[in-house]
Structures are given as C-alpha cells and as structure tokens.
Short mmCIF file of C-alpha atoms and ligand atoms in Angstrom, two decimals:
data_model
loop_
_atom_site.label_atom_id
_atom_site.label_comp_id
_atom_site.label_asym_id
_atom_site.label_seq_id
_atom_site.Cartn_x
_atom_site.Cartn_y
_atom_site.Cartn_z
CA MET A 1 -80.70 -55.34 85.12
CA LYS A 2 -77.66 -53.47 86.41
CA VAL A 3 -75.67 -50.48 85.16
CA ALA A 4 -71.87 -50.60 84.84
CA CYS A 5 -70.00 -47.38 84.04
CA THR A 6 -66.53 -46.33 83.02
CA GLY A 7 -64.71 -43.85 85.28
CA ARG A 8 -65.57 -40.77 83.20
CA SER A 9 -69.28 -41.69 82.95
CA ARG A 10 -70.11 -42.44 86.58
CA ALA A 11 -72.41 -39.49 87.22
CA LEU A 12 -74.52 -40.06 84.11
CA GLY A 13 -74.48 -43.86 84.68
CA ALA A 14 -75.88 -43.35 88.20
CA ARG A 15 -78.62 -41.08 86.85
CA ILE A 16 -79.53 -43.61 84.14
CA ALA A 17 -79.65 -46.37 86.79
CA GLU A 18 -81.99 -44.23 88.88
CA HIS A 19 -84.33 -43.70 85.91
CA LEU A 20 -84.32 -47.44 85.19
CA GLY A 21 -84.69 -48.44 88.84
CA ALA A 22 -81.54 -50.56 88.37
CA GLY A 23 -78.56 -51.19 90.62
CA ILE A 24 -74.99 -50.11 89.92
CA VAL A 25 -72.20 -52.61 89.29
CA GLU A 26 -69.24 -51.86 91.55
CA THR A 27 -66.19 -51.59 89.29
CA ASN A 28 -62.61 -51.31 90.46
CA LEU A 29 -60.03 -49.92 88.13
CA SER A 30 -56.28 -49.77 88.49
CA ARG A 31 -53.16 -49.80 86.34
CA PHE A 32 -50.34 -52.24 85.87
CA PRO A 33 -46.85 -50.73 86.23
CA ASP A 34 -46.56 -50.43 82.44
CA GLY A 35 -49.77 -48.40 82.24
CA GLU A 36 -52.14 -51.14 81.09
CA ILE A 37 -55.62 -50.90 82.58
CA TYR A 38 -56.87 -53.57 85.01
CA LEU A 39 -60.56 -53.73 85.76
CA ARG A 40 -62.78 -55.94 87.88
CA THR A 41 -66.54 -55.80 88.28
CA GLY A 42 -68.67 -56.89 91.20
CA PRO A 43 -71.69 -59.23 90.86
CA LEU A 44 -73.74 -58.84 87.68
CA ASP A 45 -77.37 -59.46 86.77
CA GLU A 46 -78.80 -61.05 83.60
CA THR A 47 -78.60 -57.80 81.65
CA THR A 48 -75.95 -55.07 81.96
CA VAL A 49 -76.28 -51.53 80.68
CA VAL A 50 -72.66 -50.52 80.06
CA VAL A 51 -72.27 -46.72 80.02
CA GLY A 52 -69.07 -45.10 78.78
CA SER A 53 -68.22 -42.07 76.67
CA LEU A 54 -65.48 -42.47 74.09
CA LEU A 55 -63.08 -39.62 74.78
CA SER A 56 -59.56 -40.95 74.34
CA GLY A 57 -57.56 -44.12 73.75
CA ASP A 58 -57.78 -45.06 77.42
CA SER A 59 -61.53 -44.58 77.55
CA LEU A 60 -61.89 -46.90 74.55
CA VAL A 61 -59.75 -49.57 76.22
CA GLU A 62 -61.70 -49.22 79.46
CA LEU A 63 -64.99 -49.55 77.59
CA LEU A 64 -63.82 -52.64 75.69
CA LEU A 65 -62.61 -54.26 78.92
CA LEU A 66 -65.87 -53.47 80.70
CA ILE A 67 -67.92 -54.95 77.85
CA ASP A 68 -65.75 -58.07 77.98
CA ALA A 69 -66.07 -58.38 81.76
CA CYS A 70 -69.86 -58.38 81.36
CA GLN A 71 -69.92 -61.04 78.62
CA ARG A 72 -71.80 -63.59 80.75
CA THR A 73 -74.76 -61.20 80.59
CA GLU A 74 -76.68 -59.48 77.81
CA VAL A 75 -74.92 -56.14 77.24
CA LEU A 76 -76.79 -52.99 76.18
CA LEU A 77 -74.18 -50.38 75.38
CA VAL A 78 -74.67 -46.64 75.98
CA VAL A 79 -71.97 -44.42 74.48
CA PRO A 80 -73.13 -40.95 75.56
CA TYR A 81 -70.39 -39.19 73.59
CA LEU A 82 -69.02 -41.09 70.62
CA GLY A 83 -65.62 -39.57 69.95
CA TYR A 84 -64.00 -39.92 66.51
CA ALA A 85 -67.44 -39.47 64.90
CA ARG A 86 -66.32 -36.27 63.14
CA GLN A 87 -63.96 -38.29 60.91
CA ASP A 88 -66.94 -39.91 59.25
CA ARG A 89 -65.39 -40.25 55.81
CA GLU A 90 -62.05 -40.38 54.05
CA PHE A 91 -61.52 -36.64 53.54
CA LYS A 92 -58.02 -37.21 52.07
CA PRO A 93 -56.66 -40.40 50.50
CA GLY A 94 -55.09 -42.71 53.05
CA GLU A 95 -57.20 -41.57 55.99
CA PRO A 96 -59.26 -44.01 58.05
CA VAL A 97 -63.01 -43.64 58.47
CA SER A 98 -62.40 -43.35 62.21
CA ALA A 99 -66.11 -43.33 63.07
CA ARG A 100 -66.48 -46.69 61.31
CA ALA A 101 -63.46 -48.16 63.12
CA MET A 102 -64.90 -47.16 66.51
CA ALA A 103 -68.42 -48.35 65.67
CA ARG A 104 -67.18 -51.76 64.57
CA ALA A 105 -64.98 -52.20 67.63
CA LEU A 106 -67.83 -51.24 69.98
CA SER A 107 -70.34 -53.59 68.32
CA ARG A 108 -68.49 -56.72 69.49
CA GLY A 109 -70.21 -58.48 72.39
CA VAL A 110 -73.14 -56.10 72.72
CA SER A 111 -76.73 -56.59 71.59
CA ARG A 112 -77.57 -52.94 70.92
CA VAL A 113 -76.10 -49.45 71.13
CA VAL A 114 -77.62 -46.14 72.20
CA THR A 115 -75.74 -42.89 71.74
CA VAL A 116 -76.57 -39.19 72.13
CA ASN A 117 -76.57 -36.53 69.38
CA ILE A 118 -74.07 -38.30 67.20
CA HIS A 119 -72.18 -35.88 64.96
CA LYS A 120 -73.59 -37.47 61.76
CA GLU A 121 -76.54 -39.85 61.82
CA SER A 122 -74.97 -41.93 59.00
CA VAL A 123 -72.31 -43.14 61.47
CA LEU A 124 -74.99 -45.30 63.14
CA SER A 125 -74.98 -47.56 60.07
CA HIS A 126 -71.38 -48.61 60.86
CA PHE A 127 -72.44 -50.46 63.99
CA THR A 128 -73.02 -54.13 63.24
CA VAL A 129 -75.80 -54.34 65.87
CA PRO A 130 -78.95 -52.17 66.12
CA ALA A 131 -77.85 -48.63 67.00
CA SER A 132 -79.88 -45.51 67.73
CA GLN A 133 -79.36 -42.02 69.08
CA VAL A 134 -81.32 -39.73 71.35
CA ASN A 135 -81.63 -36.04 70.59
CA LEU A 136 -81.28 -33.68 73.56
CA ALA A 137 -82.81 -30.68 71.73
CA PRO A 138 -85.88 -30.71 74.07
CA GLU A 139 -83.59 -30.73 77.15
CA VAL A 140 -81.54 -27.85 75.70
CA GLY A 141 -84.78 -25.95 75.08
CA GLU A 142 -85.93 -26.56 78.67
CA TYR A 143 -82.55 -25.38 79.98
CA ILE A 144 -82.79 -22.17 77.90
CA SER A 145 -86.36 -21.58 79.16
CA GLY A 146 -84.95 -21.62 82.69
CA LEU A 147 -82.53 -18.79 81.85
CA GLY A 148 -85.48 -16.40 81.64
CA LEU A 149 -84.18 -14.59 78.55
CA GLU A 150 -86.63 -12.36 76.74
CA ASN A 151 -87.31 -13.63 73.22
CA PRO A 152 -83.81 -15.07 72.54
CA LEU A 153 -82.59 -15.91 69.04
CA ILE A 154 -81.51 -19.59 68.85
CA LEU A 155 -78.58 -19.56 66.48
CA ALA A 156 -76.73 -22.44 64.81
CA PRO A 157 -73.07 -21.56 64.12
CA ASP A 158 -73.17 -23.49 60.83
CA ARG A 159 -75.54 -25.28 58.49
CA GLY A 160 -74.81 -28.64 60.15
CA ALA A 161 -76.44 -27.47 63.40
CA MET A 162 -79.53 -25.92 61.75
CA SER A 163 -82.00 -28.71 62.43
CA PHE A 164 -80.77 -29.02 66.02
CA ALA A 165 -81.25 -25.26 66.53
CA ALA A 166 -84.73 -25.44 65.00
CA ALA A 167 -85.70 -28.28 67.35
CA VAL A 168 -84.38 -26.30 70.34
CA ALA A 169 -86.21 -23.15 69.22
CA SER A 170 -89.52 -25.03 68.87
CA VAL A 171 -89.53 -25.65 72.65
CA GLY A 172 -90.10 -21.95 73.39
CA GLY A 173 -91.48 -20.81 70.04
CA TRP A 174 -88.31 -18.71 69.64
CA GLU A 175 -86.79 -17.44 66.40
CA THR A 176 -83.97 -19.44 64.86
CA ASP A 177 -81.30 -18.83 62.25
CA HIS A 178 -77.89 -20.14 61.19
CA LEU A 179 -74.51 -18.66 60.37
CA GLU A 180 -72.06 -19.60 57.62
CA LYS A 181 -68.82 -21.15 58.87
CA THR A 182 -65.63 -21.98 57.00
CA ARG A 183 -63.11 -24.13 58.86
CA ILE A 184 -59.57 -22.93 58.27
CA SER A 185 -57.78 -25.36 60.64
CA GLY A 186 -58.50 -27.51 63.71
CA GLU A 187 -58.52 -24.38 65.89
CA GLU A 188 -59.52 -21.64 63.49
CA VAL A 189 -62.80 -20.91 61.72
CA ARG A 190 -64.23 -17.97 59.81
CA ILE A 191 -67.83 -16.94 60.54
CA GLU A 192 -69.70 -14.66 58.16
CA PRO A 193 -71.84 -11.83 59.63
CA ARG A 194 -75.55 -12.63 59.98
CA LYS A 195 -77.29 -12.10 56.66
CA ASP A 196 -80.47 -10.77 58.24
CA GLY A 197 -78.53 -8.01 59.98
CA PRO A 198 -77.78 -7.40 63.65
CA TRP A 199 -79.77 -9.01 66.48
CA THR A 200 -79.71 -6.63 69.41
CA GLY A 201 -81.41 -8.92 71.92
CA ASP A 202 -80.07 -12.09 73.53
CA VAL A 203 -78.61 -14.84 71.36
CA VAL A 204 -78.13 -18.46 72.36
CA LEU A 205 -75.65 -20.34 70.18
CA VAL A 206 -76.38 -24.07 70.12
CA ASP A 207 -74.17 -26.84 68.77
CA ASP A 208 -73.56 -30.55 69.21
CA ILE A 209 -69.92 -30.23 70.31
CA ILE A 210 -67.68 -27.57 71.83
CA SER A 211 -64.09 -28.70 71.40
CA THR A 212 -61.53 -25.86 71.12
CA GLY A 213 -64.33 -23.31 71.42
CA GLY A 214 -63.09 -21.68 68.19
CA THR A 215 -66.46 -21.96 66.40
CA LEU A 216 -68.58 -20.39 69.13
CA ALA A 217 -65.95 -17.81 70.13
CA SER A 218 -65.77 -16.51 66.53
CA ALA A 219 -69.56 -16.43 66.32
CA ALA A 220 -69.83 -14.65 69.69
CA ARG A 221 -67.28 -11.98 68.73
CA MET A 222 -69.14 -11.26 65.50
CA LEU A 223 -72.53 -11.10 67.28
CA ARG A 224 -71.20 -8.81 70.02
CA ALA A 225 -69.67 -6.52 67.38
CA GLN A 226 -73.10 -6.40 65.70
CA GLY A 227 -74.66 -5.26 68.96
CA ALA A 228 -76.15 -8.39 70.57
CA ARG A 229 -77.15 -7.68 74.20
CA GLY A 230 -75.98 -11.05 75.50
CA VAL A 231 -74.48 -14.12 73.83
CA HIS A 232 -74.83 -17.51 75.51
CA ALA A 233 -73.77 -20.98 74.41
CA VAL A 234 -75.30 -24.41 74.98
CA CYS A 235 -73.89 -27.60 73.54
CA VAL A 236 -74.57 -31.29 74.07
CA HIS A 237 -70.99 -32.55 74.37
CA GLY A 238 -68.63 -30.20 76.20
CA LEU A 239 -65.09 -31.31 75.42
CA PHE A 240 -63.54 -27.93 76.32
CA ALA A 241 -60.13 -28.83 74.87
CA GLY A 242 -57.10 -26.78 75.92
CA SER A 243 -58.02 -23.19 76.79
CA ALA A 244 -61.54 -23.38 75.30
CA ARG A 245 -63.18 -21.95 78.42
CA ASP A 246 -60.91 -18.87 78.46
CA LEU A 247 -61.44 -18.37 74.74
CA LEU A 248 -65.23 -18.49 75.13
CA ARG A 249 -65.24 -16.15 78.13
CA SER A 250 -62.96 -13.64 76.42
CA ALA A 251 -65.27 -13.70 73.39
CA GLY A 252 -68.04 -12.43 75.68
CA ILE A 253 -70.07 -15.61 76.16
CA GLY A 254 -72.29 -15.30 79.23
CA GLN A 255 -74.00 -18.54 80.18
CA LEU A 256 -72.07 -21.63 79.06
CA ALA A 257 -73.70 -25.02 79.41
CA ALA A 258 -73.35 -28.63 78.29
CA SER A 259 -75.03 -31.92 79.13
CA ASP A 260 -73.53 -34.66 81.30
CA THR A 261 -72.45 -36.87 78.38
CA ILE A 262 -69.02 -35.54 79.35
CA GLU A 263 -69.07 -34.61 83.02
CA SER A 264 -67.71 -31.08 83.64
CA PRO A 265 -68.47 -27.99 85.72
CA GLU A 266 -70.58 -26.82 82.75
CA SER A 267 -72.86 -29.92 82.89
CA ARG A 268 -76.19 -28.21 83.54
CA TYR A 269 -78.71 -30.69 82.15
CA SER A 270 -78.83 -34.44 81.82
CA ALA A 271 -79.08 -37.05 79.08
CA ALA A 272 -80.23 -39.67 81.62
CA GLY A 273 -84.01 -39.47 81.08
CA PRO A 274 -83.94 -39.69 77.27
CA VAL A 275 -81.30 -42.48 77.37
CA ALA A 276 -83.33 -44.50 79.91
CA ARG A 277 -86.46 -44.07 77.79
CA ALA A 278 -84.56 -45.24 74.69
CA LEU A 279 -83.32 -48.33 76.56
CA SER A 280 -86.84 -49.15 77.69
CA ARG A 281 -88.21 -49.09 74.15
C1 R5P B 301 -68.54 -29.31 63.80
O1 R5P B 301 -69.14 -29.48 62.75
C2 R5P B 301 -69.21 -29.43 65.13
O2 R5P B 301 -70.59 -29.41 65.02
C3 R5P B 301 -68.75 -28.33 66.06
O3 R5P B 301 -69.16 -27.08 65.52
C4 R5P B 301 -67.27 -28.35 66.20
O4 R5P B 301 -66.83 -29.63 66.52
C5 R5P B 301 -66.83 -27.38 67.28
O5 R5P B 301 -65.43 -27.44 67.38
P1 R5P B 301 -64.60 -26.24 68.00
O6 R5P B 301 -65.20 -25.97 69.37
O7 R5P B 301 -63.21 -26.78 68.07
O8 R5P B 301 -64.74 -25.09 67.09
#
C-alpha cells in the first residue's frame, strides 16, 4: 500500500502514511502553458490511498487526475475536506445539488471513500461506492484540554453544531450549549444572545467549518459584550476565506485552531490517526 497526495494535502498525507506504515508516491505536478494541470506519479503498489481535499476547481481536477493515474491499482480515496458539501440540496429552483455532483464525480474509479466531519451526513449517500466519515470531536476535546482553561463552556454557534459541541464537551466533562444563528448573507449572520444569560468564564466556540469567520466573530462579539473572560475558537476545517483571520482577531478571539484537513498556520491537531484507523477497518 502507498499513499499519493495532492499538493494541498501533502502534510496530512504524510502523517496518514506514517500511521499506516505505508510509503509515499512521488508525484510531480506542473502546468501546460494554457493552465491545464499535468501530473505524473512514481511507482505504485497494489493499493493506493489517494488523499486530497476538495477546495477549488483546480483541486478537483488534480484529484481526478491523481485517481486516474492510479487506476492500475485499487484506489481508496480520502477527501479530508469535502468542499461544496454545504450546497446539499436545491435551496432555490434551478440550483444544482453541488454536494451530489462532487460525490458522484469522486466515486469513479475508487473502491471506497473516507472523509472527515462532512457538513451533512446525508451527503455520504450520494457517493456510489461505500463512503464514511470520521469525527474529530475527540481530537478537538484533547486539544482544548491542552489549553489548560478552567471549566470552559463548549459552545456551538448554531443548532447544526450542537451534537459536535456535545461530543467535544464529553471529553473533559465540560458544560455545553448552543446559540441561535440566522444567516443574512454569505458573509453576514445574526447571533442571538445566550438564553441562559452571560458566561463570565472561558468559552470555546466549536464548529465544523470557519469560512469567512462571520459566524464565530459575531458569536465572539456577543459573548465578550456579555462579559466572557476569554473566547476561543476551534474548528475542523479552517478555510479562512478573505480577511477571516483579521475579523476573528478583532472580535476578540484568543486561541484559534483548526485541524490539518486544510493545512494552515492554525493547524494545531491532526486528522491522520482517525483517518488511518478508518482505512484499516
Ligand atoms: C454552517 O452551517 C457551518 O457549520 C459554519 O458555521 C459556516 O460554514 C461558517 O461560515 P462562516 O465562517 O463564513 O461564517
């Protein structure tokens, strides 16, 4: 078994390979003058674990090319961050179910798929091969334990993140709660004040994705105004689109952390162990 990774997933791919005791497939990537991607892999084994997050059009093309280049072998696909999963239904007439389109495209030529904290579990049913996800709530909990906060409140910014927050909180036996969020636009959300009143200790906001940072910045501002001592944020997939980092810092967020499903300076804990264990099952 060998592990082949796309350019944006090299660090996580190497960690997964280490957990599996597998070698890495050397992959060279370049571009034709018109921008098309050219890719060539080194020697393969009987089975290839292809690791690549879906972040943009180019990352999808690179992933499809890598899967194709490994077709002589059995391909187990790991998509640490499955982009487009938030468009999981036709919200307005005429829209695509983008998550379905991606899942179908990525099912071709692979025998199974493993992903990490997918935005909605129902998206897994769109893959035409067996697909599963791993939940990094225990890793988030371990990371928070290491911060040494005294009795932090683990807070979900909306109802959708409630079960994730509860799973994180169970690691340290911490209290958990959720806020009410209304999305106004892609960048703007409204967060209602906490129903149970102010929390004057430390709060750790946990979510699956930080994109523009709008959700957690609004929550942090409200919590700080209510008197929280410190507000920290931990997500699984740190997209940090545009000026997200500045927005989060100016909202008073202290510690800011994400996993390595999308490699960034905020990657403080890894998905490698849980992914390797899922592949071994
Ligand atoms: C939405 O339901 C997700 O769980 C995240 O809360 C959302 O994607 C975060 O986006 P942003 O950082 O742009 O507010």
